Amino acid sequence: GRRRFLLEARGDSMTGAGIEEGDLLVVEENPAPPNGSVVAALILDREEATVKVLRREGEKVRLLARNGAHEDIVVPAERVAVQGTVEWVIRRVRSRRY
């Protein structure tokens, strides 16, 4: 099967997809997932990774946030390297007292 790796979510741009700051994301390697997938992607000239919804638009790629306070990222397709799809979200149980 495909390899998997973990990422820790930063920021709140994907709260509408159920991904919160500090969540662990299980990402399955896939360089060419279908549109609509939640992906981990590298934006090559920014040296930054991001987790967004993938939409290919001809020569461009739109990475859609799932929080209205954040703008989508639109870049030429050759500047995006999709690492894989987010398959699982693991959330720490906050220290609760019962």
PDB file of C-alpha atoms in Angstrom:
ATOM      1  CA  GLY A   1       0.000   0.000   0.000  1.00  0.00           C
ATOM      2  CA  ARG A   2       0.880   3.646   0.048  1.00  0.00           C
ATOM      3  CA  ARG A   3       3.036   5.119   2.765  1.00  0.00           C
ATOM      4  CA  ARG A   4       1.564   7.348   5.446  1.00  0.00           C
ATOM      5  CA  PHE A   5       3.017  10.142   7.550  1.00  0.00           C
ATOM      6  CA  LEU A   6       1.840  12.426  10.349  1.00  0.00           C
ATOM      7  CA  LEU A   7       1.472  16.205  10.305  1.00  0.00           C
ATOM      8  CA  GLU A   8       0.436  18.494  13.137  1.00  0.00           C
ATOM      9  CA  ALA A   9      -2.242  20.991  12.116  1.00  0.00           C
ATOM     10  CA  ARG A  10      -1.391  24.657  12.597  1.00  0.00           C
ATOM     11  CA  GLY A  11      -3.871  27.506  12.389  1.00  0.00           C
ATOM     12  CA  ASP A  12      -7.623  27.496  11.900  1.00  0.00           C
ATOM     13  CA  SER A  13      -8.103  27.619   8.126  1.00  0.00           C
ATOM     14  CA  MET A  14      -9.700  24.141   7.996  1.00  0.00           C
ATOM     15  CA  THR A  15     -12.076  24.209  10.971  1.00  0.00           C
ATOM     16  CA  GLY A  16     -15.033  23.769   8.603  1.00  0.00           C
ATOM     17  CA  ALA A  17     -13.549  20.401   7.604  1.00  0.00           C
ATOM     18  CA  GLY A  18     -13.186  19.318  11.227  1.00  0.00           C
ATOM     19  CA  ILE A  19      -9.449  20.038  11.455  1.00  0.00           C
ATOM     20  CA  GLU A  20      -8.402  22.079  14.488  1.00  0.00           C
ATOM     21  CA  GLU A  21      -5.088  23.579  15.620  1.00  0.00           C
ATOM     22  CA  GLY A  22      -2.905  20.873  17.169  1.00  0.00           C
ATOM     23  CA  ASP A  23      -4.708  17.903  15.587  1.00  0.00           C
ATOM     24  CA  LEU A  24      -2.512  15.132  14.229  1.00  0.00           C
ATOM     25  CA  LEU A  25      -3.267  14.379  10.586  1.00  0.00           C
ATOM     26  CA  VAL A  26      -2.581  10.998   9.030  1.00  0.00           C
ATOM     27  CA  VAL A  27      -1.630  11.727   5.416  1.00  0.00           C
ATOM     28  CA  GLU A  28      -1.511   8.975   2.801  1.00  0.00           C
ATOM     29  CA  GLU A  29       1.052   9.661   0.087  1.00  0.00           C
ATOM     30  CA  ASN A  30      -0.673  10.447  -3.201  1.00  0.00           C
ATOM     31  CA  PRO A  31       0.821  12.945  -5.663  1.00  0.00           C
ATOM     32  CA  ALA A  32      -2.319  13.090  -7.851  1.00  0.00           C
ATOM     33  CA  PRO A  33      -5.521  12.899  -5.771  1.00  0.00           C
ATOM     34  CA  PRO A  34      -8.912  13.854  -7.225  1.00  0.00           C
ATOM     35  CA  ASN A  35     -10.378  17.338  -6.961  1.00  0.00           C
ATOM     36  CA  GLY A  36     -12.203  17.866  -3.681  1.00  0.00           C
ATOM     37  CA  SER A  37      -9.651  15.898  -1.652  1.00  0.00           C
ATOM     38  CA  VAL A  38      -8.287  17.392   1.555  1.00  0.00           C
ATOM     39  CA  VAL A  39      -4.568  17.448   0.819  1.00  0.00           C
ATOM     40  CA  ALA A  40      -1.231  18.295   2.344  1.00  0.00           C
ATOM     41  CA  ALA A  41       0.650  20.319  -0.257  1.00  0.00           C
ATOM     42  CA  LEU A  42       3.925  22.172  -0.525  1.00  0.00           C
ATOM     43  CA  ILE A  43       3.968  25.578  -2.179  1.00  0.00           C
ATOM     44  CA  LEU A  44       7.411  25.410  -3.671  1.00  0.00           C
ATOM     45  CA  ASP A  45       8.630  28.997  -3.626  1.00  0.00           C
ATOM     46  CA  ARG A  46       7.204  29.679  -0.159  1.00  0.00           C
ATOM     47  CA  GLU A  47       8.886  26.689   1.526  1.00  0.00           C
ATOM     48  CA  GLU A  48       5.605  26.116   3.312  1.00  0.00           C
ATOM     49  CA  ALA A  49       3.252  23.198   3.708  1.00  0.00           C
ATOM     50  CA  THR A  50      -0.483  23.695   3.867  1.00  0.00           C
ATOM     51  CA  VAL A  51      -3.591  21.568   4.329  1.00  0.00           C
ATOM     52  CA  LYS A  52      -6.472  22.608   2.076  1.00  0.00           C
ATOM     53  CA  VAL A  53      -9.132  21.264  -0.306  1.00  0.00           C
ATOM     54  CA  LEU A  54      -7.631  20.675  -3.766  1.00  0.00           C
ATOM     55  CA  ARG A  55      -9.179  22.101  -6.919  1.00  0.00           C
ATOM     56  CA  ARG A  56      -7.299  22.067 -10.214  1.00  0.00           C
ATOM     57  CA  GLU A  57      -8.266  24.922 -12.546  1.00  0.00           C
ATOM     58  CA  GLY A  58      -6.453  24.468 -15.846  1.00  0.00           C
ATOM     59  CA  GLU A  59      -2.895  25.772 -15.437  1.00  0.00           C
ATOM     60  CA  LYS A  60      -3.570  26.809 -11.827  1.00  0.00           C
ATOM     61  CA  VAL A  61      -4.310  25.055  -8.569  1.00  0.00           C
ATOM     62  CA  ARG A  62      -6.732  26.500  -6.040  1.00  0.00           C
ATOM     63  CA  LEU A  63      -6.239  25.386  -2.443  1.00  0.00           C
ATOM     64  CA  LEU A  64      -9.494  26.124  -0.657  1.00  0.00           C
ATOM     65  CA  ALA A  65      -9.726  27.030   3.002  1.00  0.00           C
ATOM     66  CA  ARG A  66     -12.674  25.758   5.029  1.00  0.00           C
ATOM     67  CA  ASN A  67     -12.973  28.861   7.199  1.00  0.00           C
ATOM     68  CA  GLY A  68     -14.465  32.056   5.772  1.00  0.00           C
ATOM     69  CA  ALA A  69     -11.824  34.165   7.538  1.00  0.00           C
ATOM     70  CA  HIS A  70      -9.121  32.712   5.249  1.00  0.00           C
ATOM     71  CA  GLU A  71      -8.470  33.340   1.565  1.00  0.00           C
ATOM     72  CA  ASP A  72      -7.987  30.510  -0.904  1.00  0.00           C
ATOM     73  CA  ILE A  73      -4.453  30.072  -2.262  1.00  0.00           C
ATOM     74  CA  VAL A  74      -4.270  30.192  -6.071  1.00  0.00           C
ATOM     75  CA  VAL A  75      -0.914  29.373  -7.661  1.00  0.00           C
ATOM     76  CA  PRO A  76       0.410  27.997 -10.958  1.00  0.00           C
ATOM     77  CA  ALA A  77       0.188  24.202 -10.930  1.00  0.00           C
ATOM     78  CA  GLU A  78       3.959  23.784 -11.300  1.00  0.00           C
ATOM     79  CA  ARG A  79       4.474  25.595  -7.964  1.00  0.00           C
ATOM     80  CA  VAL A  80       2.428  23.047  -5.984  1.00  0.00           C
ATOM     81  CA  ALA A  81       3.636  19.607  -4.914  1.00  0.00           C
ATOM     82  CA  VAL A  82       0.782  17.588  -3.450  1.00  0.00           C
ATOM     83  CA  GLN A  83       2.169  15.280  -0.764  1.00  0.00           C
ATOM     84  CA  GLY A  84      -0.975  13.269  -0.103  1.00  0.00           C
ATOM     85  CA  THR A  85      -4.515  13.145   1.189  1.00  0.00           C
ATOM     86  CA  VAL A  86      -5.587  13.634   4.783  1.00  0.00           C
ATOM     87  CA  GLU A  87      -7.184  10.319   5.746  1.00  0.00           C
ATOM     88  CA  TRP A  88      -7.492  10.602   9.536  1.00  0.00           C
ATOM     89  CA  VAL A  89      -7.685  13.393  12.085  1.00  0.00           C
ATOM     90  CA  ILE A  90      -6.459  12.511  15.577  1.00  0.00           C
ATOM     91  CA  ARG A  91      -7.403  14.919  18.365  1.00  0.00           C
ATOM     92  CA  ARG A  92      -5.822  14.978  21.796  1.00  0.00           C
ATOM     93  CA  VAL A  93      -8.264  14.565  24.651  1.00  0.00           C
ATOM     94  CA  ARG A  94      -7.858  17.763  26.656  1.00  0.00           C
ATOM     95  CA  SER A  95      -7.102  17.130  30.304  1.00  0.00           C
ATOM     96  CA  ARG A  96     -10.546  16.644  31.815  1.00  0.00           C
ATOM     97  CA  ARG A  97     -11.481  15.892  35.374  1.00  0.00           C
ATOM     98  CA  TYR A  98     -14.436  13.614  35.963  1.00  0.00           C
TER      99      TYR A  98
END
